[in-house]
mmCIF file of C-alpha atoms in Angstrom:
data_model
loop_
_atom_site.group_PDB
_atom_site.id
_atom_site.type_symbol
_atom_site.label_atom_id
_atom_site.label_comp_id
_atom_site.label_asym_id
_atom_site.label_seq_id
_atom_site.Cartn_x
_atom_site.Cartn_y
_atom_site.Cartn_z
ATOM 1 C CA MET A 776 5.008 37.628 -43.071
ATOM 2 C CA LYS A 777 8.427 38.173 -42.604
ATOM 3 C CA ILE A 778 11.039 34.963 -42.299
ATOM 4 C CA ILE A 779 11.678 35.836 -38.679
ATOM 5 C CA ASP A 780 8.160 35.609 -37.853
ATOM 6 C CA TRP A 781 8.177 32.287 -39.434
ATOM 7 C CA VAL A 782 11.131 31.181 -37.567
ATOM 8 C CA ALA A 783 9.241 31.939 -34.462
ATOM 9 C CA ILE A 784 6.496 30.311 -35.414
ATOM 10 C CA LEU A 785 8.438 26.828 -35.999
ATOM 11 C CA GLY A 786 10.327 27.446 -32.822
ATOM 12 C CA ALA A 787 6.910 27.801 -30.788
ATOM 13 C CA LEU A 788 5.754 24.708 -32.646
ATOM 14 C CA ALA A 789 8.628 22.750 -31.726
ATOM 15 C CA TRP A 790 8.041 23.182 -27.843
ATOM 16 C CA THR A 791 4.401 22.204 -28.093
ATOM 17 C CA PRO A 792 4.838 18.619 -27.633
ATOM 18 C CA HIS A 793 6.777 19.154 -24.478
ATOM 19 C CA LEU A 794 4.271 21.773 -23.176
ATOM 20 C CA ILE A 795 1.607 19.056 -23.842
ATOM 21 C CA SER A 796 3.207 16.826 -21.977
ATOM 22 C CA LEU A 797 4.072 19.283 -18.833
ATOM 23 C CA ILE A 798 0.480 20.193 -18.776
ATOM 24 C CA LYS A 799 -0.712 16.541 -19.046
ATOM 25 C CA ALA A 800 1.762 15.611 -16.136
ATOM 26 C CA TYR A 801 0.464 18.461 -14.002
ATOM 27 C CA PHE A 802 -3.167 17.391 -14.191
ATOM 28 C CA THR A 803 -2.948 13.610 -14.216
ATOM 29 C CA LYS A 804 -2.261 12.700 -10.940
ATOM 30 C CA PRO A 805 -0.549 9.336 -10.194
ATOM 31 C CA GLU A 806 -3.401 6.774 -9.355
ATOM 32 C CA VAL A 807 -2.490 4.225 -6.458
ATOM 33 C CA ARG A 808 -4.508 0.906 -6.012
ATOM 34 C CA ILE A 809 -4.116 -1.081 -2.823
ATOM 35 C CA ILE A 810 -4.336 -4.946 -3.292
ATOM 36 C CA THR A 811 -4.147 -6.711 -0.037
ATOM 37 C CA GLN A 812 -3.527 -10.455 0.888
ATOM 38 C CA LYS A 813 -6.824 -11.994 2.255
ATOM 39 C CA ILE A 814 -5.442 -12.126 5.799
ATOM 40 C CA ALA A 815 -3.960 -9.799 8.230
ATOM 41 C CA GLU A 816 -1.257 -10.498 11.083
ATOM 42 C CA ILE A 817 -2.261 -9.216 14.204
ATOM 43 C CA GLY A 818 -0.115 -9.574 17.327
ATOM 44 C CA PHE A 819 1.410 -8.192 20.633
ATOM 45 C CA THR A 820 5.180 -8.481 21.443
ATOM 46 C CA THR A 821 7.649 -6.384 23.313
ATOM 47 C CA TYR A 822 7.128 -4.169 20.445
ATOM 48 C CA GLY A 823 3.501 -3.274 21.487
ATOM 49 C CA PRO A 824 0.375 -3.825 19.285
ATOM 50 C CA ILE A 825 1.442 -4.964 15.546
ATOM 51 C CA PHE A 826 -0.331 -4.886 12.438
ATOM 52 C CA ASN A 827 1.426 -6.488 9.685
ATOM 53 C CA MET A 828 -0.089 -6.794 5.899
ATOM 54 C CA ARG A 829 1.303 -8.005 2.870
ATOM 55 C CA ILE A 830 0.126 -5.498 0.238
ATOM 56 C CA ALA A 831 0.507 -5.002 -3.571
ATOM 57 C CA PHE A 832 0.592 -1.443 -4.925
ATOM 58 C CA SER A 833 -0.738 -1.059 -8.699
ATOM 59 C CA VAL A 834 0.000 2.433 -10.150
ATOM 60 C CA LYS A 835 -1.435 4.252 -13.267
ATOM 61 C CA ASN A 836 -0.298 7.297 -15.107
ATOM 62 C CA ARG A 837 3.298 7.658 -13.651
ATOM 63 C CA ASP A 838 5.412 6.621 -10.866
ATOM 64 C CA VAL A 839 5.012 7.792 -7.391
ATOM 65 C CA VAL A 840 7.369 8.350 -4.458
ATOM 66 C CA ILE A 841 5.805 6.932 -1.223
ATOM 67 C CA SER A 842 7.449 8.594 1.976
ATOM 68 C CA ASN A 843 5.192 7.495 4.855
ATOM 69 C CA PHE A 844 2.404 4.406 5.165
ATOM 70 C CA ARG A 845 -0.168 4.395 7.847
ATOM 71 C CA ILE A 846 -2.991 2.186 8.975
ATOM 72 C CA ASN A 847 -5.812 3.896 10.697
ATOM 73 C CA VAL A 848 -7.650 1.108 12.789
ATOM 74 C CA THR A 849 -11.063 1.956 14.194
ATOM 75 C CA HIS A 850 -12.958 -0.397 16.653
ATOM 76 C CA GLU A 851 -16.610 -0.582 16.573
ATOM 77 C CA SER A 852 -16.529 0.969 20.089
ATOM 78 C CA GLY A 853 -15.214 4.049 18.536
ATOM 79 C CA GLU A 854 -11.564 3.652 19.667
ATOM 80 C CA GLU A 855 -9.043 4.683 17.095
ATOM 81 C CA LYS A 856 -5.334 3.487 16.724
ATOM 82 C CA THR A 857 -2.678 4.294 14.111
ATOM 83 C CA TYR A 858 -0.012 1.996 12.945
ATOM 84 C CA GLU A 859 2.906 3.256 11.058
ATOM 85 C CA TRP A 860 5.526 1.383 9.056
ATOM 86 C CA GLN A 861 8.571 0.376 10.939
ATOM 87 C CA GLY A 862 9.853 -2.522 8.536
ATOM 88 C CA LEU A 863 9.348 -3.677 4.863
ATOM 89 C CA ARG A 864 10.215 -7.381 3.595
ATOM 90 C CA GLN A 865 9.928 -7.954 -0.037
ATOM 91 C CA GLN A 866 10.201 -11.754 -1.694
ATOM 92 C CA VAL A 867 13.400 -11.338 -4.192
ATOM 93 C CA MET A 868 13.397 -15.186 -5.322
ATOM 94 C CA LYS A 869 12.118 -18.629 -4.257
ATOM 95 C CA MET A 870 14.092 -21.667 -4.417
ATOM 96 C CA HIS A 871 12.434 -25.174 -4.848
ATOM 97 C CA THR A 872 13.648 -28.097 -2.737
ATOM 98 C CA ASN A 873 12.330 -31.615 -2.209
ATOM 99 C CA ASP A 874 11.094 -30.048 1.035
ATOM 100 C CA GLY A 875 8.887 -27.641 -1.017
ATOM 101 C CA PRO A 876 9.640 -24.007 -2.236
ATOM 102 C CA ILE A 877 11.840 -21.852 0.062
ATOM 103 C CA PRO A 878 11.145 -18.151 -0.352
ATOM 104 C CA TYR A 879 14.171 -15.573 -0.087
ATOM 105 C CA GLU A 880 13.139 -12.101 1.336
ATOM 106 C CA LYS A 881 15.205 -8.821 1.671
ATOM 107 C CA GLU A 882 14.478 -6.224 4.417
ATOM 108 C CA ASN A 883 13.958 -2.626 2.950
ATOM 109 C CA SER A 884 14.265 0.859 4.619
ATOM 110 C CA VAL A 885 11.315 2.496 5.199
ATOM 111 C CA LEU A 886 12.670 6.060 4.534
ATOM 112 C CA ALA A 887 10.581 5.971 1.205
ATOM 113 C CA ILE A 888 9.866 3.698 -1.871
ATOM 114 C CA LYS A 889 9.153 4.045 -5.276
ATOM 115 C CA LEU A 890 6.166 2.521 -6.898
ATOM 116 C CA SER A 891 6.373 1.652 -10.723
ATOM 117 C CA GLN A 892 3.497 1.595 -13.000
ATOM 118 C CA ARG A 893 5.358 -0.893 -15.002
ATOM 119 C CA GLU A 894 4.859 -3.659 -12.445
ATOM 120 C CA VAL A 895 2.969 -4.438 -9.184
ATOM 121 C CA GLU A 896 5.170 -3.988 -5.975
ATOM 122 C CA GLU A 897 4.176 -6.590 -3.466
ATOM 123 C CA ARG A 898 5.642 -6.109 0.166
ATOM 124 C CA ILE A 899 4.971 -7.141 3.527
ATOM 125 C CA ILE A 900 4.733 -4.255 5.482
ATOM 126 C CA GLN A 901 5.262 -4.247 9.756
ATOM 127 C CA CYS A 902 3.754 -1.491 11.406
ATOM 128 C CA GLN A 903 3.514 -0.568 15.350
ATOM 129 C CA GLU A 904 1.111 1.499 16.790
ATOM 130 C CA ILE A 905 2.628 4.856 16.892
ATOM 131 C CA SER A 906 1.456 6.411 20.192
ATOM 132 C CA PHE A 907 2.929 3.234 21.979
ATOM 133 C CA VAL A 908 6.517 3.830 20.373
ATOM 134 C CA ALA A 909 6.355 7.467 21.558
ATOM 135 C CA GLY A 910 5.633 6.576 25.113
ATOM 136 C CA LYS A 911 7.847 3.436 25.279
ATOM 137 C CA LYS A 912 10.903 5.714 24.207
ATOM 138 C CA ASP A 913 10.758 7.945 27.356
ATOM 139 C CA ILE A 914 10.231 4.939 29.612
ATOM 140 C CA GLU A 915 13.150 3.052 27.628
ATOM 141 C CA ASP A 916 15.463 6.324 27.966
ATOM 142 C CA LYS A 917 15.277 5.649 31.792
ATOM 143 C CA ALA A 918 16.058 2.138 32.006
ATOM 144 C CA ILE A 919 19.066 2.658 29.585
ATOM 145 C CA LYS A 920 20.220 5.101 31.649
ATOM 146 C CA ARG A 921 19.947 2.927 34.736
ATOM 147 C CA LEU A 922 21.605 -0.081 32.614
ATOM 148 C CA SER A 923 24.632 2.043 31.650
ATOM 149 C CA TYR A 924 24.987 2.962 35.401
ATOM 150 C CA ASP A 925 25.080 -0.738 36.407
ATOM 151 C CA ARG A 926 27.244 -1.935 33.661
ATOM 152 C CA GLU A 927 29.767 0.204 35.185
ATOM 153 C CA GLN A 928 29.765 -1.362 38.505
ATOM 154 C CA GLU A 929 31.550 -4.109 39.927
ATOM 155 C CA GLY A 930 29.462 -7.351 39.835
ATOM 156 C CA TYR A 931 27.368 -6.163 37.142
ATOM 157 C CA ASP A 932 24.093 -9.009 36.904
ATOM 158 C CA PRO A 933 21.855 -8.597 33.876
ATOM 159 C CA LEU A 934 19.438 -10.736 35.606
ATOM 160 C CA LYS A 935 19.523 -8.268 38.737
ATOM 161 C CA PHE A 936 19.104 -5.401 36.438
ATOM 162 C CA LEU A 937 16.027 -6.758 35.078
ATOM 163 C CA LYS A 938 14.391 -6.655 38.475
ATOM 164 C CA CYS A 939 14.941 -3.057 39.000
ATOM 165 C CA GLN A 940 12.209 -0.615 38.817
ATOM 166 C CA GLU A 941 13.242 1.130 35.762
ATOM 167 C CA ALA A 942 13.069 -2.336 33.719
ATOM 168 C CA ILE A 943 9.701 -3.159 35.723
ATOM 169 C CA ASP A 944 8.203 0.216 34.461
ATOM 170 C CA VAL A 945 9.437 -0.793 30.890
ATOM 171 C CA HIS A 946 7.603 -4.415 31.175
ATOM 172 C CA ASN A 947 4.669 -2.866 32.906
ATOM 173 C CA TYR A 948 3.921 -0.138 30.041
ATOM 174 C CA ILE A 949 4.204 -2.669 27.558
ATOM 175 C CA LYS A 950 1.495 -4.877 29.416
ATOM 176 C CA HIS A 951 -0.758 -1.914 29.743
ATOM 177 C CA ALA A 952 -0.438 -1.045 25.961
ATOM 178 C CA PHE A 953 -2.678 -4.100 25.029
ATOM 179 C CA THR A 954 -5.595 -2.584 23.328
ATOM 180 C CA TRP A 955 -6.567 -5.235 20.989
ATOM 181 C CA LYS A 956 -10.489 -5.679 21.577
ATOM 182 C CA SER A 957 -13.120 -8.384 20.226
ATOM 183 C CA GLY A 958 -15.390 -7.073 17.379
ATOM 184 C CA LYS A 959 -15.180 -5.317 14.346
ATOM 185 C CA TYR A 960 -12.601 -3.030 12.727
ATOM 186 C CA ASN A 961 -12.478 -0.909 9.952
ATOM 187 C CA VAL A 962 -9.407 -0.092 8.382
ATOM 188 C CA ALA A 963 -8.031 2.760 6.258
ATOM 189 C CA PHE A 964 -4.506 2.411 4.600
ATOM 190 C CA GLN A 965 -2.949 6.007 4.251
ATOM 191 C CA LEU A 966 -0.035 6.704 1.951
ATOM 192 C CA GLU A 967 2.070 10.142 1.847
ATOM 193 C CA SER A 968 4.222 11.394 -0.875
ATOM 194 C CA PRO A 969 6.067 14.543 -2.123
ATOM 195 C CA GLU A 970 3.599 14.840 -4.591
ATOM 196 C CA SER A 971 -0.144 14.846 -5.406
ATOM 197 C CA PHE A 972 -1.632 11.345 -6.026
ATOM 198 C CA ASN A 973 -5.099 9.625 -5.854
ATOM 199 C CA LEU A 974 -5.475 6.502 -3.496
ATOM 200 C CA VAL A 975 -8.079 3.989 -4.282
ATOM 201 C CA ASP A 976 -9.236 0.696 -2.859
ATOM 202 C CA ASN A 977 -7.897 1.541 0.666
ATOM 203 C CA GLU A 978 -10.608 0.674 2.802
ATOM 204 C CA TYR A 979 -11.180 -2.696 4.318
ATOM 205 C CA GLU A 980 -12.595 -4.195 7.817
ATOM 206 C CA PHE A 981 -11.611 -7.525 10.015
ATOM 207 C CA THR A 982 -13.026 -9.240 12.840
ATOM 208 C CA LEU A 983 -11.445 -9.974 16.302
ATOM 209 C CA THR A 984 -13.097 -12.810 17.995
ATOM 210 C CA PRO A 985 -12.916 -13.479 21.726
ATOM 211 C CA MET A 986 -10.691 -16.589 21.585
ATOM 212 C CA ASP A 987 -8.431 -14.184 19.399
ATOM 213 C CA ILE A 988 -8.303 -11.777 22.368
ATOM 214 C CA GLU A 989 -7.390 -14.552 24.665
ATOM 215 C CA GLU A 990 -4.737 -15.688 22.851
ATOM 216 C CA LEU A 991 -2.955 -12.620 22.348
ATOM 217 C CA GLU A 992 -3.290 -11.709 26.006
ATOM 218 C CA LYS A 993 -1.338 -14.664 26.741
ATOM 219 C CA ASN A 994 1.780 -12.939 25.397
ATOM 220 C CA LYS A 995 1.986 -10.528 28.160
ATOM 221 C CA ASN A 996 3.166 -13.326 30.367
ATOM 222 C CA LEU A 997 5.939 -13.590 27.778
ATOM 223 C CA ILE A 998 7.564 -10.227 28.037
ATOM 224 C CA GLU A 999 9.956 -10.662 30.898
ATOM 225 C CA GLN A 1000 11.162 -13.892 29.484
ATOM 226 C CA ASP A 1001 12.085 -12.395 26.294
ATOM 227 C CA TYR A 1002 13.978 -9.365 27.639
ATOM 228 C CA ILE A 1003 15.694 -12.113 29.761
ATOM 229 C CA ASN A 1004 16.559 -14.018 26.376
ATOM 230 C CA SER A 1005 17.926 -10.680 25.069
ATOM 231 C CA PHE A 1006 20.246 -10.370 28.037
ATOM 232 C CA VAL A 1007 21.700 -14.136 28.400
ATOM 233 C CA ALA A 1008 23.002 -16.538 26.126
ATOM 234 C CA SER A 1009 20.920 -19.586 25.043
ATOM 235 C CA GLU A 1010 23.295 -21.741 27.018
ATOM 236 C CA ASN A 1011 22.142 -20.040 30.218
ATOM 237 C CA GLU A 1012 19.658 -21.629 32.480
ATOM 238 C CA ALA A 1013 17.466 -18.643 32.748
ATOM 239 C CA TYR A 1014 16.883 -18.714 29.009
ATOM 240 C CA LYS A 1015 13.530 -20.007 27.545
ATOM 241 C CA GLN A 1016 12.435 -19.693 24.161
ATOM 242 C CA VAL A 1017 9.428 -17.459 23.540
ATOM 243 C CA HIS A 1018 6.979 -18.495 21.321
ATOM 244 C CA TRP A 1019 4.419 -15.188 20.422
ATOM 245 C CA ASN A 1020 1.079 -15.928 19.718
ATOM 246 C CA TRP A 1021 -0.387 -14.279 16.221
ATOM 247 C CA ARG A 1022 -3.873 -14.050 14.939
ATOM 248 C CA ASN A 1023 -4.698 -14.020 11.184
ATOM 249 C CA PRO A 1024 -8.437 -12.693 10.693
ATOM 250 C CA SER A 1025 -9.530 -12.662 7.169
ATOM 251 C CA ILE A 1026 -9.656 -8.759 5.937
ATOM 252 C CA TYR A 1027 -12.563 -7.767 3.429
ATOM 253 C CA LYS A 1028 -12.584 -4.744 1.028
ATOM 254 C CA ARG A 1029 -15.447 -2.273 2.522
ATOM 255 C CA ASN A 1030 -18.657 -1.859 0.596
#
């Protein structure tokens, strides 16, 4: 065997570890495991039906970038709704005082998050029902156009604007978007990524009681007031503090 042949063999062997690592990376997908808090946060506000969860992500094999987070929620009647992330909160530190610990949280973009296998990533994920968001935009655009016109007129009164048909249409749309029902719900958390990965422990369930629905429906009566508060100062006599009702059902992993 000639010297040049030995050089070629040694050169090929030098690339072998790198080639093996590439092959291993190709066939070994990241594995993302979802770990939830024991309770969910269910709500209904001017943002429509809301589903918030404190979730931890455990990653194996290698890091992965998540570009979207959705929650498929199916009622026992068969009605299915999809919630999509609109905001993220992450606890960065906790200060201890005489009155107890005070957590400090930061808001995160929902464009994308990177999950690392070196540590468990825990976040509060705030989700809205996607069909509500899409439908509300069209109606809000008409109200915004009317608002822009009214503001250019002499004697503009924000409270008068909130009584116009365009504003009323927004209020009614929100109220009619109430879809929570008493009964059992199946939950499937869905993640999207530019790369392929395996998702485990992503199916859960929870139950809403008739009392839960009764309390959530009371929020319908606060819709107009919340809009009033967004247009007037807190010193204005029309301003009244709004306290939304929230429900925190226990959530369990499905068998």
